[in-house]
Amino acid sequence: MTLERILEVIKNKHPDADTTMLELAYEFAERAHQGQKRLSGEDYIQHALETAFKLATTDIDMPTVIAGMLHDVPEDTGVKLEEIKKEFGGEIADLVSGITKLGTIKYRGLKRYAENLRKMFVAMAEDVRVIFIKFADRIHNLKTLYALKPVKQQRIAKETLEIYAPIAHRLGMGELQGELEDLAFPYVYSEEYKWVVEVSKKKYEEHKRDVRREIKRLRKEFENVSFVPMDMYGRAKRYYSLYQKLLRKDMDIDRIYDLVAIRIIVKNVDECYRVLGVLHSLYKPMSGRVKDYIAQPKPNGYRSLHTTVYSDNRIVEFQIRTREMDDEAEWGIAAHWAFKETGTKKQKMPVDPEKLKWIKTLLERDNEQYKPEEYLDKIKMDFFKNRIFVFTPKADVIDLPEGSIPID
């Protein structure tokens, strides 16, 4: 990874972006990590670059990318946080401080584990961007797990599946969740991973061919009704997500209809429903497989229209959404820190406080002073395991832990 590649990603999306401070941060981190090597044999600066690159691909704000570049400096070098504050300002120093305080979540006894979990939620409550940096850091660490001993590989991969990926899901960050899960999957369930890859290989290719044919057909059909979508492409299901679905479908891959779904991106909500109407005039929809997550978003904020249809003895799933919905589905709450061009001024989207309410709930639970094992059980039950979703008379969606009763 190089600084030039990161700058290219940023400039492609924001040609007028001022990257001066990011370039200074790279020089600062390179000096601080001079001579340091990772167990993989790479220069340590590569980890800083990879972390910053992953953040840049999410279109996150510049302070977060800069903090990603600097995130290991206070912990792994002789440079103090005060120097970062002096060079780069309080906002970036606070983000780096959040990562430093967070440390690494490790399975070293229940008490230590619970305390580190609490640290994570405290850091997220103070500035949720800290967890974005942690995700980017973790993704590169997973990519270099091969350099570690098997016991450590297992621990890091397991905590990724049990903690990091579920938090990414709760924040609506589907792209990062999927990447975390797929990188950890072969280390936690190695035999299952090999089986899923093998059994799905031929099916993926078949579905991809079908999708290409359907997209070609659809372009002509849309032209006939004078409609041009912003984008239309196939999206393959990730391996760990496929594995989880296979567990619910008796491991029968022929019952998986969204192995490669067709995603249609349009300009606005009205066009979402217009496209749905066109699809249902062309194909026979499968009963019970039309889902309106625009009218009733998922509790993590996910919005889209889904429909599964029959096409020439094949079954195809479509996902219809606006560009904004697509960004939120991929990057979740991180999309609210993305720079939006408004003339020459850059603005950030406001974050709905309701989307962070669950973090505050965790902190309130922290104050109840559970024993470590009780705290972990509560966390897993309330936020990392099965949920119950109920509708109020006003059509709001309420998210409750499994086992809840009507009075809840």
Steps between C-alpha positions, in 0.01 A plus 500: 500500500620853421394850596444574130236228478311645798515849350371360170195349673422830672560717193282277281204574725595854605729666241525818709576324829788649699726205585789704640444390859467134398833521319657656810347223713662239277842664538444527877399131531784385275756675723337367817489138375847515341672160526195322644389171344183296536504123551403465133836658413343820366617845603263624772405804292318258268244433773440874543461539122261203471286633786479846344428349157206294630356812664548703182304241298200556729500870404529589869603850605865606482566519879408131532732399214783704655436344842512158332846583367615601849302253713794287622752781548448572875471132592788356298754784478660757728277778364255647753137584430578864580725515193217374280268763646758772436556391139149398396253656743265385774244311290755264347685462831173404672430231238852358541458515877174305470678220315789502749260475798308226328800273474439147380205286607647172617367179654716516814254410767140619524577807707760637258279411205197679647707806589635529148149468358391786725793706372382442145147621571624802695725596209212458254271715714760779507563489123372209292768570237744325734335168416534573126876528550498183709317311224754616239785404734345158563447429129870541423594297808277218373672514161833432670378232745709243311807639678366414848487176697180292458377573854521874440344466155202324658458758775513801269271340241249384761470839666454650154197279435359537851561870564625713212275368222180520712583860596557582133158347429332707771655812348364397159849462353428205271816524291738505799296233680528269199872558462567438870297177491656361183855569621432331837291208368784268383683531833199423723321242285767377261324182381166675458672779305660253259166322452309823430761616247495164323122449492429856388768533230295358213177661622659845518613473138156383387328783686745759365425390143126518570537847649692629198221374272228656717676837513536502122130422463399760758691780331290445187177481700580823687573672167152399382345695789748791465671429830874499569617380845810662651668161528421130474734215597525157659605468863630163622418382851804480727620161622424542872158648429434204268615258771263658754210473255587139413476414870137620487430317171619149593830567317311484168656755263213457252279679755719812492343744253723803557837338435549775243232769527437775246528846651325790326597854605256783422469874566217515753241303698230540233729333248556209742131415488482566127777245439323251727188539286697446179664186642166354607357565154790305347537218751276303730588595861551223751233499770616648830830621356416867439652704785460874544784620721441857381160530667623287793881532533689237696594605856860564390373751241517279190266618221429330167230321302554126453310272267565142392359397162479208259688546172515218243495229768761692700450692823653849520509752786495875434600776743376848408627811679619858459870592505458639853338175616781304336767707677324449833459126437872466422648741755216549750549775750842577347313648201393784729862610532561497126581832340220637283585763242295820528663749270847550642394425855509149643232394744429190704160335525337510846481173690164388635550460879270196491765314302741530794241439772604135544854607592365718781286207614817294531661766714195513726532124539866557587387718792289216637825333610440146377759235570723445193330175396152655544603809304628290210183290497288815489708652221479185290127460561411864440726592212680207343241225481140454389271802506122538493356778283145618574281766342325766709154636407686799348698257280830559681739205520609408852814289543490266803720215624382143457281394792330839539136503613211727384546747789851578370 
